[in-house]
Coordinates of C-alpha atoms and ligand atoms in Angstrom, one line a residue:
X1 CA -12.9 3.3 25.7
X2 CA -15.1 4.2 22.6
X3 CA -14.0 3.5 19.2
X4 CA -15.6 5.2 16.5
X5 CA -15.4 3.7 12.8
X6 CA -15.6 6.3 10.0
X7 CA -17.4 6.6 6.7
X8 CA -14.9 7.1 4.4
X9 CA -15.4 10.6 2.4
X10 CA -12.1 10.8 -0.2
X11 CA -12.9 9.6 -3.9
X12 CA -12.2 6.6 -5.0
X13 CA -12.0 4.9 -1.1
X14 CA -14.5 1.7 -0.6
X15 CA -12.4 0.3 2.3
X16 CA -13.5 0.5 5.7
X17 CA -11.4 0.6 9.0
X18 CA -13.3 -2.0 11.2
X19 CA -15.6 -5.3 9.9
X20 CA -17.8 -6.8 11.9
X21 CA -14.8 -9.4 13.0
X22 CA -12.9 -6.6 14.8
X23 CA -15.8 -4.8 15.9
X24 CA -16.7 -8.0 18.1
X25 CA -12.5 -8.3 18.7
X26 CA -12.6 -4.7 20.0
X27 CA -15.8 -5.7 22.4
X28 CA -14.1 -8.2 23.6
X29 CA -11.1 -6.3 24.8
X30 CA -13.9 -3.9 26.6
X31 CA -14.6 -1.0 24.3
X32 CA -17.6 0.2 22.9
X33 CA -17.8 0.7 19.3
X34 CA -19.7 3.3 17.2
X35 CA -19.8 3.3 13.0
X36 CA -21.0 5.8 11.2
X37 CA -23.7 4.7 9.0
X38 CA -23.0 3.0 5.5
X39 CA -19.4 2.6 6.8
X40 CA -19.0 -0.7 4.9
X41 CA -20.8 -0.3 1.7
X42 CA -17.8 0.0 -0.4
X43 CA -16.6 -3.3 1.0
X44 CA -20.0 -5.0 1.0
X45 CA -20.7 -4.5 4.6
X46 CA -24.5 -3.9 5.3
X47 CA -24.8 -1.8 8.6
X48 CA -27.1 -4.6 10.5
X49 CA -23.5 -6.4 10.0
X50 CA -22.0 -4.3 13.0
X51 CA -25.2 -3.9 14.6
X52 CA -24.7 -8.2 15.2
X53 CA -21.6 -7.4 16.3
X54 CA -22.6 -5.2 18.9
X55 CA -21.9 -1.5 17.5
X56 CA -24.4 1.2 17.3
X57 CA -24.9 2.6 14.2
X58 CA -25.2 6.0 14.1
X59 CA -24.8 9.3 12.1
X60 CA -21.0 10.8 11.8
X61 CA -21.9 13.5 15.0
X62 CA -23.1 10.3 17.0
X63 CA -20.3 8.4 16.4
X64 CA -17.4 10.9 17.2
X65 CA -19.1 11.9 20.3
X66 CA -17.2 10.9 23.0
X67 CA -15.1 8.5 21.3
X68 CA -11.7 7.9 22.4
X69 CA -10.2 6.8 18.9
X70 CA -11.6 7.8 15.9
X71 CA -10.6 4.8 13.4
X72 CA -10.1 5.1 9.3
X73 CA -8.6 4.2 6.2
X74 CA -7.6 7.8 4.9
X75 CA -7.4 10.9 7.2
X76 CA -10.6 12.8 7.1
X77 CA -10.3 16.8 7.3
X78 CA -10.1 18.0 10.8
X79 CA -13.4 20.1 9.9
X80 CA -14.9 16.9 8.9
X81 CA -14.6 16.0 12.9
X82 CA -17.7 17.5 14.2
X83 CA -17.8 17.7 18.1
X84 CA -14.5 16.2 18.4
X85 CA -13.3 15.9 22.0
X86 CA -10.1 16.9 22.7
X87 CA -7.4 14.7 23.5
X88 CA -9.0 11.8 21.0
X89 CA -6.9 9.9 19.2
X90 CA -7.4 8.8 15.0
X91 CA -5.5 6.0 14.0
X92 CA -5.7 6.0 9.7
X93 CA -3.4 6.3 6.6
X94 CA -2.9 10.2 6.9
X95 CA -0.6 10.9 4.1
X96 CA 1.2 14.0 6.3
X97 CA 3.7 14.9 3.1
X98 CA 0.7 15.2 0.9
X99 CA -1.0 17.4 2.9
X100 CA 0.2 18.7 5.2
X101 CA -2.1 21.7 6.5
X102 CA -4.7 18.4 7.1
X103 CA -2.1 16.9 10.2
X104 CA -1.9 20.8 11.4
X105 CA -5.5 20.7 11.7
X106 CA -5.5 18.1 14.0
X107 CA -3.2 19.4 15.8
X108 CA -5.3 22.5 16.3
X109 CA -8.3 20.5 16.9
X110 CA -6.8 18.7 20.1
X111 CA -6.5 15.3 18.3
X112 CA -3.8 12.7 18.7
X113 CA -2.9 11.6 15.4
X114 CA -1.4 8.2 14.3
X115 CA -0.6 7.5 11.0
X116 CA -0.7 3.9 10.5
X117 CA 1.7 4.0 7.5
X118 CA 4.9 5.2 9.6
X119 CA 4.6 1.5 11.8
X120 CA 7.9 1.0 12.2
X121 CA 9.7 -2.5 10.1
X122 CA 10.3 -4.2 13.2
X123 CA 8.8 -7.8 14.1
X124 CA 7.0 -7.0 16.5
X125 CA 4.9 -4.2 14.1
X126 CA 4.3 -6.5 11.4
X127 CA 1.1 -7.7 12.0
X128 CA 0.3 -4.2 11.8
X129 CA 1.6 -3.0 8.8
X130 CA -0.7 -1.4 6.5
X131 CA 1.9 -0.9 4.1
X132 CA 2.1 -4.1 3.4
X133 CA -0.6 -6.1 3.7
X134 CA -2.5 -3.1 1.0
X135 CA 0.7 -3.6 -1.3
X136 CA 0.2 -7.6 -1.4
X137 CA -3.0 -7.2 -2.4
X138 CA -1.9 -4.3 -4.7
X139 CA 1.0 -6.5 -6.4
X140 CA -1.9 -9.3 -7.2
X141 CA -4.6 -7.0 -9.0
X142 CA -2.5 -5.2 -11.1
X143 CA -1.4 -8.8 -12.4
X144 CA -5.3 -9.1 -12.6
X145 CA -5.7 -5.8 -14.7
X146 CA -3.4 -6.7 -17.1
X147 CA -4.6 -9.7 -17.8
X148 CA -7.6 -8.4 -18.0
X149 CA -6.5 -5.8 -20.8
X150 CA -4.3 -8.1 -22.3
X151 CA -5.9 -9.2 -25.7
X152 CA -4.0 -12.7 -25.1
X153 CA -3.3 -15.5 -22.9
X154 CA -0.9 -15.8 -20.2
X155 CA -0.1 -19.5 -20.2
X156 CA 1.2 -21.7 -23.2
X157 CA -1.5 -23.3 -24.5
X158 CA -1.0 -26.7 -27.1
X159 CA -3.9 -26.9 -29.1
X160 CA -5.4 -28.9 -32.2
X161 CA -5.3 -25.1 -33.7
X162 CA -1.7 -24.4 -32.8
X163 CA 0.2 -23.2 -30.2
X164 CA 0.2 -19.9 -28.3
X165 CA 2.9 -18.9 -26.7
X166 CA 3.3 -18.0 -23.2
X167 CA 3.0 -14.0 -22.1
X168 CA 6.1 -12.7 -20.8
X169 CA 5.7 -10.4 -18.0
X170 CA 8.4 -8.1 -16.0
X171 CA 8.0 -6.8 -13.2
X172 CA 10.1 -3.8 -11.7
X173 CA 10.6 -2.9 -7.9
X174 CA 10.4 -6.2 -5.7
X175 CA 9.0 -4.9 -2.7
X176 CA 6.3 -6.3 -0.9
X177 CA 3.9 -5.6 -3.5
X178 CA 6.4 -6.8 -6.5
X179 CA 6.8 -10.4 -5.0
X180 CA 3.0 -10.8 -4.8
X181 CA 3.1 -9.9 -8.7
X182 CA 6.0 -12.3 -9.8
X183 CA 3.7 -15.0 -7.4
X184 CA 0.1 -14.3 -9.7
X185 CA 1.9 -14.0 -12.7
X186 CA 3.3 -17.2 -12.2
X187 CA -0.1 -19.2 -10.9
X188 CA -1.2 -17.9 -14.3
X189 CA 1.5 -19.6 -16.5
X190 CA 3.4 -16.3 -17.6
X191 CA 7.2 -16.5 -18.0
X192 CA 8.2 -14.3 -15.4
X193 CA 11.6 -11.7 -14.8
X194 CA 11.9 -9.0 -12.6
X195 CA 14.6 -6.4 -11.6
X196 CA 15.5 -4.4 -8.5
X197 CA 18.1 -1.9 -7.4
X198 CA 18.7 -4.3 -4.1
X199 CA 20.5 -7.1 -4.5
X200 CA 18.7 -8.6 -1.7
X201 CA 15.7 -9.6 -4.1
X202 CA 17.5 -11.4 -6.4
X203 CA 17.6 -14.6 -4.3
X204 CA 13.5 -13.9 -3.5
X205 CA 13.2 -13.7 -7.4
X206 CA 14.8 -16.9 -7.8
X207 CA 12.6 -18.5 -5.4
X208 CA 9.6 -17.4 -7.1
X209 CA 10.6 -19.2 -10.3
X210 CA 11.2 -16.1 -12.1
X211 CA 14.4 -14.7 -13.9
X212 CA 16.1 -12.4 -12.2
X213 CA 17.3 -9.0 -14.6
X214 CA 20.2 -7.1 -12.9
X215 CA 22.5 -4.4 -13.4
X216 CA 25.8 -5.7 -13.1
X217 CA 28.4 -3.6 -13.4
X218 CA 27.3 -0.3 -11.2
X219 CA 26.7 -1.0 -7.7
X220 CA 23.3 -1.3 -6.4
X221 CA 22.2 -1.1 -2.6
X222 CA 23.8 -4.1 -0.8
X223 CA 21.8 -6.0 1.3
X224 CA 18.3 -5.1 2.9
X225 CA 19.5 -1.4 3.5
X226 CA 17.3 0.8 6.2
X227 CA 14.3 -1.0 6.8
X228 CA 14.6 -2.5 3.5
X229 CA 14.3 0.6 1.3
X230 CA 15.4 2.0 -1.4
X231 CA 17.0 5.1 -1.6
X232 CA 17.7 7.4 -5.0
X233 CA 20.4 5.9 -7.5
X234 CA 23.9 7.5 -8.6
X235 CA 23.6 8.9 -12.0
X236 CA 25.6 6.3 -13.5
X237 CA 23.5 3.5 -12.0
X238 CA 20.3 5.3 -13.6
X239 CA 21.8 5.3 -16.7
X240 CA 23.0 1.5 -16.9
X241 CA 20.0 0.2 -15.6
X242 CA 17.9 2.2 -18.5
X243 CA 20.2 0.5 -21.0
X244 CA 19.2 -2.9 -19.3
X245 CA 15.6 -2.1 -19.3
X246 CA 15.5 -0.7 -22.8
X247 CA 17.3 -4.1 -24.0
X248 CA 14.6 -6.1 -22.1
X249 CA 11.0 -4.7 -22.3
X250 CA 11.3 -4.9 -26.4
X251 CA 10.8 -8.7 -25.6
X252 CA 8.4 -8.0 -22.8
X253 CA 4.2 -8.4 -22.9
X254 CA 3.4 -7.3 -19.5
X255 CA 5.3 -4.8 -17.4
X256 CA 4.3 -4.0 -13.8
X257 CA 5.7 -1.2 -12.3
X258 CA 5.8 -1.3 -8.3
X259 CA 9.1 0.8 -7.4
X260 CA 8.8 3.5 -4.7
X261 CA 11.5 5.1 -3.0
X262 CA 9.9 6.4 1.0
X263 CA 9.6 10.3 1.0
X264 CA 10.5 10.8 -2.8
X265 CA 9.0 10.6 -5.6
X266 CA 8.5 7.8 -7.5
X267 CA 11.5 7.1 -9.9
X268 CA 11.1 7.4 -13.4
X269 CA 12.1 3.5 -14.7
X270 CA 10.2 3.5 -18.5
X271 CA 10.6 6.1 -20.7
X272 CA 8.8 7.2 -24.2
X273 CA 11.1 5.4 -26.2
X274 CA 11.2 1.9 -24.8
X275 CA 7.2 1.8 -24.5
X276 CA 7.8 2.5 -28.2
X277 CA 10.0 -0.7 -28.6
X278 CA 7.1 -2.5 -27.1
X279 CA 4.8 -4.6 -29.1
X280 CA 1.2 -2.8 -29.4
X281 CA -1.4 -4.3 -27.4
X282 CA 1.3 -4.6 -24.5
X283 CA 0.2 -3.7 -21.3
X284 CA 2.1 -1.7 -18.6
X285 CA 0.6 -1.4 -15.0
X286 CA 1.9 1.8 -12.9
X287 CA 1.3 0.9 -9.2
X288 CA 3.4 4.3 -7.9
X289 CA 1.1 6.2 -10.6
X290 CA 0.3 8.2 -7.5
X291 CA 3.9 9.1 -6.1
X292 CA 4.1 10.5 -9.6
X293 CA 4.9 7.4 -11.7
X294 CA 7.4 5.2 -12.5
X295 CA 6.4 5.2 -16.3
X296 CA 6.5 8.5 -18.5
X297 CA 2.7 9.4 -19.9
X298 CA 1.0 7.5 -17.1
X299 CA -2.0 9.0 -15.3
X300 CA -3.5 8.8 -12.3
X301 CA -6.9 7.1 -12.5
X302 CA -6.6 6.6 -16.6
X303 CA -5.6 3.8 -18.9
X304 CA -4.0 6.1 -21.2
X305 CA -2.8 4.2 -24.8
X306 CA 1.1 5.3 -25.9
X307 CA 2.4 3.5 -29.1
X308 CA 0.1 1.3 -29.1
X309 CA 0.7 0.2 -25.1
X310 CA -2.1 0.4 -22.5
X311 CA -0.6 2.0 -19.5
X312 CA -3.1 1.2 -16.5
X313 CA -2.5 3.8 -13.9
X314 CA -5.8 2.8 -11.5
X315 CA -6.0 4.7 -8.0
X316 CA -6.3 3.3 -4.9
X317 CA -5.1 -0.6 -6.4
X318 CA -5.8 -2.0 -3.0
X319 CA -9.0 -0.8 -2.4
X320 CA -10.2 -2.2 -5.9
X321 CA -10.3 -5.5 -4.0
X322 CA -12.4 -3.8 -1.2
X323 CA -13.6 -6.4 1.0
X324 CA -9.8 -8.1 1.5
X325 CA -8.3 -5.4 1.8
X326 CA -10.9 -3.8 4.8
X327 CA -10.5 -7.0 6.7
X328 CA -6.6 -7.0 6.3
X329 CA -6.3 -3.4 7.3
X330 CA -8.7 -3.7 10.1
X331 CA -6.8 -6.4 11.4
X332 CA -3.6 -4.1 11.2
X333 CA -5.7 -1.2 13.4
X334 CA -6.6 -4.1 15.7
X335 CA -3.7 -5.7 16.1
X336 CA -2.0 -2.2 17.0
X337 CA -4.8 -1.3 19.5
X338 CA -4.6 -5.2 21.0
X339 CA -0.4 -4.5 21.5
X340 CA -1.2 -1.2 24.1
X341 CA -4.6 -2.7 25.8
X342 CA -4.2 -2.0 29.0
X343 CA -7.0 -4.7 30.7
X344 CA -7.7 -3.0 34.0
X345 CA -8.4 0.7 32.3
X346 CA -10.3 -1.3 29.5
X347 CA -8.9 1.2 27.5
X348 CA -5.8 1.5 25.1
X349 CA -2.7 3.1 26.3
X350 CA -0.2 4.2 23.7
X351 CA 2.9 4.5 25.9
X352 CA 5.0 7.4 24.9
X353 CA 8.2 5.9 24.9
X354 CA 7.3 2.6 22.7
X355 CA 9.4 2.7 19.3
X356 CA 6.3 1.9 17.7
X357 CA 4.2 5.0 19.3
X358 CA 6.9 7.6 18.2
X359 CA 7.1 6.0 14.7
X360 CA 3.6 6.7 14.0
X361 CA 2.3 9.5 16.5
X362 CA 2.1 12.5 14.5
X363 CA 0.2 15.3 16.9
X364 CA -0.2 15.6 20.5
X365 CA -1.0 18.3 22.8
X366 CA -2.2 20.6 20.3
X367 CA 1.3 20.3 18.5
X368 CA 3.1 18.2 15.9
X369 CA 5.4 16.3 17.7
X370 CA 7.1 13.8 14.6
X371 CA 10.5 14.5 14.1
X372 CA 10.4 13.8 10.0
X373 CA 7.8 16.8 10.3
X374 CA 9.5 19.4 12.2
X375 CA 11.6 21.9 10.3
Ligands
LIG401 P1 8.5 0.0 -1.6 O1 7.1 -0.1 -1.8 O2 9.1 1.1 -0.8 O3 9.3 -0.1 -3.0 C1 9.0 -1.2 -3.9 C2 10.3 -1.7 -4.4 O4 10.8 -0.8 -5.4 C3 11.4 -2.0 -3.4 O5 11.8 -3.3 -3.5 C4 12.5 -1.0 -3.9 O6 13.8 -1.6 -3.6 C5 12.2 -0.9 -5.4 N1 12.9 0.2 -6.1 C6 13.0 1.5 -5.6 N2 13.7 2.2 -6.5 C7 13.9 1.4 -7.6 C8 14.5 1.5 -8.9 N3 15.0 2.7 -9.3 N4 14.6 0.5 -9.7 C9 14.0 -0.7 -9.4 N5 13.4 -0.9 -8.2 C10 13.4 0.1 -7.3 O7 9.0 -1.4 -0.9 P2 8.2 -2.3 0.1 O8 7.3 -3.2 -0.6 O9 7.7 -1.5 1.2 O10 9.4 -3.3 0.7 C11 10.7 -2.7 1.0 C12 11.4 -3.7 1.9 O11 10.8 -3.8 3.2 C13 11.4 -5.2 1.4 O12 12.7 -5.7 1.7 C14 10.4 -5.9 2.3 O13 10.7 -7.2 2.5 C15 10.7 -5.1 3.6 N6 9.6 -5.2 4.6 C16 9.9 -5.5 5.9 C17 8.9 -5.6 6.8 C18 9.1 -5.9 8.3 O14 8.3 -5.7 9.1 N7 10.3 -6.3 8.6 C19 7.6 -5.4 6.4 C20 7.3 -5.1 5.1 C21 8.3 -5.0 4.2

């Protein structure tokens, strides 16, 4: 079996799909590996790095040729496959809602296509979860960013000149990416609360040493709900949990913003007035800036300033800690590539009827086969 690693092409993407680690993990399974030149530069990889490992570097026309699976971070354009052969399979983050005439291309191209953000929540998938080992790392720089923004401190400090106080920092959505936030705020001495719409997380915000901020009186989502996720709110809950929020971030230095709701967009959790209740020089991180924001006059790529209030709204958080995040989404290709190894073929087999195949196999055959994009 040949695996091919590709250059990444979309703006703003310095990760890479394979390090030298798995490259000598996927040899030892029995493949042969191809990258494409300059592969790892974004992540500080030099291309004599997978040479040592024992992959031939080569131009993007060398390395698809032949390959069996075509590895990556993002989904390249199908036109961007030259001398594709059919029946390949590409394993990457492929975003089919966003773009949809992309996955068709595959599709027409004869390529298998596995987005690696549909793996299933189950056990057995989570050491291949790109979701959330990118949103860990996600949750941690956007504590990072604010700080970094912030023209104070973030612990109490006692000093011959006075004291200065601690910052205090909330932090909205508690998903994967939200307890890594309430963790770094922590480490740096901020006084921490965060809020949720399920009541699950209240417990892990305890834990974490932070306050947890609740709506009380509306019902939120029970327990851990499907897979864990969120779904939209009623009306009434929207509107009680604004009236919490507005009551809260007037106190608040620090607000990250980390709530996604699968398939939707982003929900809208700040609004014009309550940034304006905010002290100036307050800073507001917008990690779904991207699934359209969870904080009105955020923007994509910008630190815009609104009353006074940075609002950081960086692309791509995960890839602005390049080199962890390759080697964490690498191993997440690996490890799903290492669960279907058949030894004998020395190839990968990617059995049909496996939950985690039909959660993430988009194209096959020349068709789209996933059932969240028929219709
Ligand atoms: P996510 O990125 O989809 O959303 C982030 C958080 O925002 C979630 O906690 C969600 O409840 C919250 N949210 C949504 N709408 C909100 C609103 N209006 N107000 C406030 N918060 C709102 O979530 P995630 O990081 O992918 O994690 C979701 C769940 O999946 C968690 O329970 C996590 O522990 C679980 N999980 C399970 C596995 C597994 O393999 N079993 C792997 C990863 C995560």
């Amino acid at each position: 079996m040949k695996i091919a690693v590709l250059r990444e092409t979309a703006d703003a993407e310095p990760r890479v799909a394979a390090t030298p680690e798995t490259v000598k993990k996927f040899i030892g399974l029995g493949a042969t590996l191809a990258v494409e030149a300059g592969a790892g530069a974004g992540a500080n990889i030099s291309d004599a790095a997978y040479t040592e490992a024992g992959a031939t570097v080569g131009d993007r026309a060398a390395t698809i040729a032949d390959a069996d699976l075509i590895i990556g971070v993002q989904g390249p354009a199908a036109a961007d496959l030259p001398g594709v052969k059919q029946g390949a399979m590409l394993a990457a983050i492929l975003s089919p809602f966003a773009d949809r005439a992309r996955i068709d291309g595959y599709a027409a191209a004869g390529v298998t296509a596995m987005a690696m953000e549909f793996m299933p929540r189950i056990t057995r998938a989570q050491s291949m979860d790109v979701l959330s080992s990118q949103s860990n790392l996600a949750g941690y720089k956007a504590v990072i960013d604010a700080a970094e923004a912030y023209g104070r401190a973030f612990p109490m400090m006692m000093t011959a000149a006075g004291t200065i106080s601690a910052a205090r920092v909330f932090v909205m959505g508690v998903g994967v990416a939200g307890l890594q936030a309430i963790a770094t705020a922590r480490r740096l001495g901020a006084l921490v609360s965060a809020t949720d719409v399920r009541s699950a997380t209240k417990e892990q915000i305890e834990s974490l040493g932070a306050k947890a901020i609740f709506v009380e009186n509306v019902k939120g989502i029970e327990g851990e709900g499907s897979g864990g996720y969120a779904t939209e709110m009623s009306d009434e809950y929207k509107a009680a949990q604004a009236a919490l929020v507005s009551s809260h971030i007037a106190k608040q230095d620090i607000v990250i913003t980390t709530a996604l709701i699968p398939g939707r967009p982003a929900p809208r959790l700040i609004n014009d007035a309550q940034l304006a209740s905010m002290r100036a020089g307050s800073v507001v991180v917008d990690l779904a800036v991207e699934s359209g924001g969870n904080v009105e006059g955020s923007k994509v790529g910008e630190t815009a300033v609104v009353h006074g209030v940075k609002i950081i709204g960086h692309k791509n958080a995960a890839g602005r800690l390049a080199a962890d995040a390759s080697a964490l989404y690498s191993r997440n290709v690996f490890n799903l590539v290492n669960a279907f190894w058949d030894k004998d073929a020395k190839a990968a087999a990617f059995t049909a009827d496996d939950e985690i195949v039909k959660g993430i196999k988009l194209t096959e055959g020349g068709k789209v086969v996933h059932e969240r994009l028929s219709a």
